[in-house]
Amino acid sequence: MRPNLPTTLLPLLLRSTTFAADPKETKPCTVYNPSNGNTYDLNTITVQPLIDHKKAHKDDRIESWHARGYDYDRNFTMNFCAPVIETIEDVVGVEEELWRNVSAFYMVGKKTYSMGQASTEPFFRGRKLVLNYTDGSPCDSESDRLLPRKLNVPDDDDDDDDKDDWDDDRKGHKDSKSKEPVRRKSTLISFTCDRDSLAPKVHLSFIGSDPDECTFFFEARSMAACGGVSEAQQTLGPGGVFGVIALIAAAVYLLGGIAYQRTVMHQRGWRQLPNYTLWAGIFGFVSDIFVILTSSCARFIPRRRGYNQLPTSSRGRDAEANGLMDQYDDDL
């Protein structure tokens, strides 16, 4: 009989399983790809809001990213992982307190339609880096894009019947849509790596939308989608890498020289060091310079007041004695 676990242990097991499945904790708007070990940071292409109508940095943009619809009769404005920096009002079907959190929108005439609220959680769908915005304006329930289209009309006699069938389908479609819950617009952005240094930071393209204009698809080509080494792995800076290379070179020089001097030249003691004569000469030169500098600086050190030191040589003592005898004769 299989033993049953106490119910109090189930939350702990679920929590430990969750932590094991997500070993990398990333900051907002970044995602870790375990397949290649890279971290993708989209904060570099996020347009920051203006401070007192001025840019915080020299290279900052003064407007959000734009995508042209071309044959589609609309143009689109969006930001990545943050709301658009433009001030928008009267957003269709969105509460007023949520206007400042709109990350993508388009305008039709004087009407503003939201394509989703801000999201800071990009994710991978297969090998594709994707960002999804949801909870935009309500989808148009009266759109004709979802209605069945009759491709082949046999003859003119059946036009009236076809028109009646078309109206019936349209009415039935409206009735069925009115019974469904409110669907809201959303945006799906697929990111592609672009390593062209001369290209702009982001090249945003509109791909299309579903027939009822409820989900919009975009492609963003950017260097940010190429990924990089995660911060946890990137522990050494340029100076640290140079230091490691220098230490390795010094170790190879020292160990290789000792092995050569000991086995080939049969040297022992300090002479086993590579280029011993050179290093000994350098050490002697440095020590001599040190002695000269210290002796020169000693002249500037104030001495203690008192009796002067008598000369220690015999010639000095004789000269001093003769001077004292001459002084005695003069006194007499």
Coordinates of C-alpha atoms in Angstrom, one line a residue:
M1 CA 0.0 0.0 0.0
R2 CA 1.4 3.4 -1.1
P3 CA 1.8 5.8 1.8
N4 CA -0.1 9.1 1.7
L5 CA 1.6 12.4 2.3
P6 CA 0.2 14.8 4.8
T7 CA -1.8 17.6 3.3
T8 CA 0.4 20.2 5.1
L9 CA 3.4 19.1 3.1
L10 CA 1.8 19.6 -0.3
P11 CA 2.3 23.4 -0.5
L12 CA 5.9 23.0 0.5
L13 CA 6.5 20.4 -2.3
L14 CA 4.7 22.6 -4.9
R15 CA 6.8 25.6 -3.9
S16 CA 10.1 23.6 -4.1
T17 CA 9.0 22.3 -7.5
T18 CA 8.4 25.8 -8.7
F19 CA 11.8 27.0 -7.5
A20 CA 13.5 24.1 -9.2
A21 CA 11.7 24.9 -12.5
D22 CA 12.8 28.5 -12.5
P23 CA 16.4 28.6 -11.3
K24 CA 17.1 32.1 -12.9
E25 CA 15.5 35.1 -11.3
T26 CA 15.6 38.0 -13.8
K27 CA 14.7 41.6 -13.5
P28 CA 11.6 43.1 -15.3
C29 CA 11.6 43.0 -19.1
T30 CA 14.3 40.3 -19.2
V31 CA 14.1 36.6 -19.9
Y32 CA 16.6 33.8 -19.6
N33 CA 16.9 31.2 -22.3
P34 CA 18.1 27.9 -20.7
S35 CA 18.7 26.4 -24.2
N36 CA 21.7 28.7 -24.9
G37 CA 22.4 30.2 -21.5
N38 CA 21.8 33.8 -22.7
T39 CA 19.8 36.6 -21.1
Y40 CA 17.6 38.8 -23.2
D41 CA 17.2 42.4 -21.9
L42 CA 14.5 44.5 -23.6
N43 CA 15.0 47.5 -21.3
T44 CA 17.6 48.8 -23.7
I45 CA 14.8 49.5 -26.3
T46 CA 12.2 50.8 -23.8
V47 CA 11.4 54.5 -24.4
Q48 CA 11.6 56.3 -21.1
P49 CA 9.2 59.2 -20.3
L50 CA 10.4 62.7 -20.6
I51 CA 11.4 64.7 -17.5
D52 CA 9.9 68.2 -17.6
H53 CA 9.5 67.7 -21.4
K54 CA 13.2 67.1 -21.7
K55 CA 15.2 63.9 -22.5
A56 CA 16.9 62.3 -19.5
H57 CA 19.8 61.2 -21.7
K58 CA 21.2 62.5 -25.0
D59 CA 20.2 59.5 -27.1
D60 CA 16.7 59.0 -25.6
R61 CA 13.8 59.2 -27.9
I62 CA 11.1 61.8 -27.6
E63 CA 8.3 59.6 -28.9
S64 CA 7.3 56.0 -28.8
W65 CA 8.0 53.5 -31.5
H66 CA 5.8 53.6 -34.7
A67 CA 4.8 51.0 -37.3
R68 CA 3.1 51.9 -40.6
G69 CA 0.2 49.9 -41.8
Y70 CA 0.8 50.6 -45.5
D71 CA -2.1 49.0 -47.3
Y72 CA -3.8 48.6 -43.8
D73 CA -5.6 51.9 -43.2
R74 CA -4.0 52.5 -39.8
N75 CA -0.7 53.3 -38.2
F76 CA 0.4 52.0 -34.8
T77 CA 2.2 53.4 -31.8
M78 CA 3.7 51.3 -29.0
N79 CA 6.4 50.9 -26.4
F80 CA 8.2 47.8 -25.1
C81 CA 7.6 46.7 -21.5
A82 CA 6.3 50.2 -20.6
P83 CA 3.3 52.5 -21.4
V84 CA 3.6 54.8 -24.4
I85 CA 5.1 58.2 -23.5
E86 CA 2.4 60.1 -25.4
T87 CA -0.6 61.4 -23.5
I88 CA -3.7 59.6 -24.8
E89 CA -7.3 60.3 -23.8
D90 CA -10.8 58.9 -24.5
V91 CA -9.6 55.4 -25.1
V92 CA -12.5 53.4 -26.4
G93 CA -13.8 50.8 -23.9
V94 CA -10.9 51.4 -21.3
E95 CA -11.4 52.9 -17.9
E96 CA -9.8 56.3 -17.4
E97 CA -7.4 55.1 -14.7
L98 CA -5.9 52.6 -17.2
W99 CA -5.2 55.1 -19.9
R100 CA -1.7 55.8 -18.6
N101 CA -0.9 52.1 -18.8
V102 CA -1.6 51.5 -22.5
S103 CA 1.4 50.1 -24.3
A104 CA 0.1 50.1 -27.8
F105 CA -2.7 52.0 -29.6
Y106 CA -3.9 53.2 -33.0
M107 CA -6.3 55.9 -34.0
V108 CA -9.3 55.9 -36.3
G109 CA -10.4 59.5 -36.9
K110 CA -10.6 61.0 -33.4
K111 CA -11.1 57.7 -31.7
T112 CA -8.2 56.0 -29.8
Y113 CA -8.1 52.2 -29.6
S114 CA -5.9 50.4 -27.1
M115 CA -4.2 47.2 -28.2
G116 CA -3.1 46.1 -24.7
Q117 CA -1.9 47.1 -21.3
A118 CA 1.8 47.2 -20.4
S119 CA 3.6 43.9 -19.7
T120 CA 7.1 43.3 -18.4
E121 CA 7.3 39.6 -19.0
P122 CA 8.7 38.5 -22.4
F123 CA 8.8 34.8 -23.0
F124 CA 10.0 32.2 -25.5
R125 CA 7.6 30.3 -27.7
G126 CA 9.9 27.7 -29.1
R127 CA 12.9 29.7 -30.4
K128 CA 11.0 32.9 -30.8
L129 CA 11.2 35.7 -28.3
V130 CA 7.7 37.1 -27.8
L131 CA 6.0 39.9 -25.9
N132 CA 2.3 39.9 -25.5
Y133 CA -0.1 42.8 -24.5
T134 CA -3.7 42.1 -23.5
D135 CA -6.8 43.8 -22.1
G136 CA -7.1 46.5 -24.8
S137 CA -10.2 48.0 -26.2
P138 CA -13.2 45.7 -26.8
C139 CA -13.1 43.9 -30.1
D140 CA -15.6 45.2 -32.8
S141 CA -18.5 42.8 -32.6
E142 CA -20.0 44.3 -35.8
S143 CA -16.9 43.7 -37.9
D144 CA -17.7 42.2 -41.3
R145 CA -14.3 40.5 -41.5
L146 CA -15.5 37.3 -39.8
L147 CA -18.7 36.9 -41.9
P148 CA -18.7 34.2 -44.5
R149 CA -18.0 35.4 -48.0
K150 CA -19.6 33.7 -51.0
L151 CA -16.8 33.3 -53.6
N152 CA -18.7 32.1 -56.6
V153 CA -22.1 33.5 -57.6
P154 CA -23.8 31.1 -60.2
D155 CA -26.1 33.6 -61.9
D156 CA -28.0 36.8 -61.5
D157 CA -31.3 35.0 -60.7
D158 CA -30.1 33.9 -57.4
D159 CA -28.8 37.3 -56.3
D160 CA -31.9 38.0 -54.1
D161 CA -31.7 34.6 -52.5
D162 CA -27.9 35.0 -51.9
K163 CA -28.6 38.4 -50.4
D164 CA -31.2 37.0 -48.0
D165 CA -28.8 34.2 -47.0
W166 CA -26.1 36.8 -46.4
D167 CA -28.4 38.9 -44.2
D168 CA -29.5 35.8 -42.3
D169 CA -25.8 34.8 -41.7
R170 CA -25.0 38.3 -40.6
K171 CA -28.0 38.4 -38.2
G172 CA -27.1 35.0 -36.8
H173 CA -23.5 36.1 -36.4
K174 CA -24.5 39.2 -34.5
D175 CA -26.9 37.2 -32.2
S176 CA -24.2 34.7 -31.4
K177 CA -21.6 37.4 -30.7
S178 CA -24.0 39.2 -28.4
K179 CA -24.2 36.1 -26.2
E180 CA -20.4 35.8 -25.9
P181 CA -18.3 37.6 -23.2
V182 CA -16.5 40.8 -24.2
R183 CA -13.3 40.1 -26.1
R184 CA -10.5 42.7 -26.0
K185 CA -7.8 43.6 -28.3
S186 CA -4.3 42.2 -27.8
T187 CA -0.8 42.6 -29.4
L188 CA 1.7 39.9 -30.1
I189 CA 5.3 41.1 -30.9
S190 CA 7.9 38.7 -32.2
F191 CA 11.5 39.8 -31.8
T192 CA 14.3 39.0 -34.3
C193 CA 18.0 39.4 -33.8
D194 CA 19.5 42.2 -35.9
R195 CA 23.3 42.8 -35.5
D196 CA 23.5 45.6 -38.0
S197 CA 25.3 48.4 -36.2
L198 CA 24.1 51.0 -38.6
A199 CA 20.4 50.1 -38.3
P200 CA 18.1 51.8 -35.7
K201 CA 17.7 50.3 -32.3
V202 CA 14.4 48.8 -33.3
H203 CA 12.8 48.3 -36.7
L204 CA 9.1 47.7 -36.0
S205 CA 6.9 46.1 -38.7
F206 CA 3.2 45.4 -38.8
I207 CA 2.5 41.9 -39.9
G208 CA -1.3 41.7 -39.8
S209 CA -4.3 41.0 -37.7
D210 CA -7.0 38.4 -37.3
P211 CA -10.2 39.0 -39.3
D212 CA -12.1 40.6 -36.4
E213 CA -9.2 43.0 -35.6
C214 CA -8.9 41.6 -32.1
T215 CA -5.2 40.5 -32.2
F216 CA -2.4 42.4 -34.0
F217 CA 0.9 40.9 -35.0
F218 CA 4.2 42.7 -35.2
E219 CA 7.9 41.9 -35.8
A220 CA 10.6 43.9 -34.1
R221 CA 14.2 43.6 -35.4
S222 CA 16.7 44.7 -32.8
M223 CA 20.1 44.0 -31.3
A224 CA 18.3 43.5 -27.9
A225 CA 16.9 40.2 -29.4
C226 CA 20.4 38.8 -29.9
G227 CA 20.9 38.1 -26.2
G228 CA 24.0 38.2 -24.1
V229 CA 25.8 36.5 -21.2
S230 CA 23.8 36.7 -18.0
E231 CA 25.0 38.9 -15.1
A232 CA 25.6 35.9 -12.9
Q233 CA 28.0 34.4 -15.4
Q234 CA 29.7 37.7 -16.3
T235 CA 31.7 38.2 -13.1
L236 CA 35.0 39.5 -14.6
G237 CA 35.3 42.9 -16.3
P238 CA 38.0 43.8 -18.9
G239 CA 40.5 44.6 -16.1
G240 CA 39.9 41.2 -14.5
V241 CA 40.3 39.3 -17.7
F242 CA 43.6 41.1 -18.4
G243 CA 44.8 40.3 -14.9
V244 CA 44.0 36.6 -15.3
I245 CA 45.9 36.5 -18.6
A246 CA 48.9 38.3 -17.0
L247 CA 48.9 35.8 -14.1
I248 CA 48.8 32.8 -16.4
A249 CA 51.7 34.2 -18.5
A250 CA 53.8 34.9 -15.4
A251 CA 53.1 31.4 -14.1
V252 CA 54.1 29.8 -17.4
Y253 CA 57.3 31.9 -17.6
L254 CA 58.3 31.1 -14.0
L255 CA 57.5 27.4 -14.0
G256 CA 58.9 26.8 -17.5
G257 CA 62.1 28.7 -16.7
I258 CA 62.7 26.8 -13.5
A259 CA 62.2 23.5 -15.3
Y260 CA 64.6 24.5 -18.0
Q261 CA 67.3 25.8 -15.6
R262 CA 67.1 22.7 -13.4
T263 CA 66.9 19.9 -16.0
V264 CA 69.0 21.4 -18.9
M265 CA 71.4 23.8 -17.2
H266 CA 71.6 21.8 -14.0
Q267 CA 71.3 24.9 -11.8
R268 CA 70.4 24.8 -8.1
G269 CA 69.2 27.3 -5.5
W270 CA 68.2 30.8 -6.6
R271 CA 70.0 30.3 -9.9
Q272 CA 67.1 28.0 -11.0
L273 CA 65.1 31.2 -11.6
P274 CA 64.9 32.2 -15.3
N275 CA 67.2 35.0 -16.2
Y276 CA 68.7 35.0 -12.7
T277 CA 71.5 37.4 -13.6
L278 CA 69.1 40.0 -15.0
W279 CA 66.8 39.9 -12.1
A280 CA 69.7 40.0 -9.6
G281 CA 71.2 43.1 -11.4
I282 CA 67.8 44.8 -11.3
F283 CA 67.4 44.1 -7.6
G284 CA 70.9 45.5 -6.9
F285 CA 70.2 48.6 -8.9
V286 CA 66.9 49.2 -7.1
S287 CA 68.6 48.7 -3.7
D288 CA 71.4 51.1 -4.6
I289 CA 68.8 53.8 -5.6
F290 CA 67.0 53.2 -2.3
V291 CA 70.2 53.7 -0.3
I292 CA 71.0 56.9 -2.2
L293 CA 67.6 58.3 -1.7
T294 CA 67.4 57.5 2.0
S295 CA 70.9 59.0 2.6
S296 CA 70.0 62.2 0.7
C297 CA 66.8 62.6 2.7
A298 CA 68.7 62.1 6.0
R299 CA 70.5 65.4 5.5
F300 CA 67.3 67.3 6.0
I301 CA 66.5 65.6 9.3
P302 CA 67.2 68.0 12.2
R303 CA 69.9 66.9 14.6
R304 CA 69.9 67.1 18.4
R305 CA 71.6 70.1 19.9
G306 CA 74.6 69.5 22.3
Y307 CA 78.3 68.7 22.0
N308 CA 79.7 68.1 18.6
Q309 CA 81.3 64.8 17.9
L310 CA 85.0 64.7 18.2
P311 CA 87.0 63.4 15.2
T312 CA 88.1 59.8 15.6
S313 CA 91.1 59.8 13.3
S314 CA 94.7 60.3 14.8
R315 CA 95.4 63.2 12.4
G316 CA 92.3 64.9 13.7
R317 CA 93.3 64.4 17.3
D318 CA 96.9 65.8 16.7
A319 CA 95.5 68.9 14.9
E320 CA 93.2 69.6 17.8
A321 CA 96.1 69.1 20.3
N322 CA 98.3 71.5 18.5
G323 CA 95.5 74.1 18.4
L324 CA 95.1 73.8 22.1
M325 CA 98.9 74.3 22.7
D326 CA 99.1 77.4 20.5
Q327 CA 96.1 78.9 22.4
Y328 CA 98.0 78.1 25.7
D329 CA 101.2 79.8 24.6
D330 CA 99.3 82.9 23.5
D331 CA 97.7 83.1 26.9
L332 CA 101.1 83.1 28.6

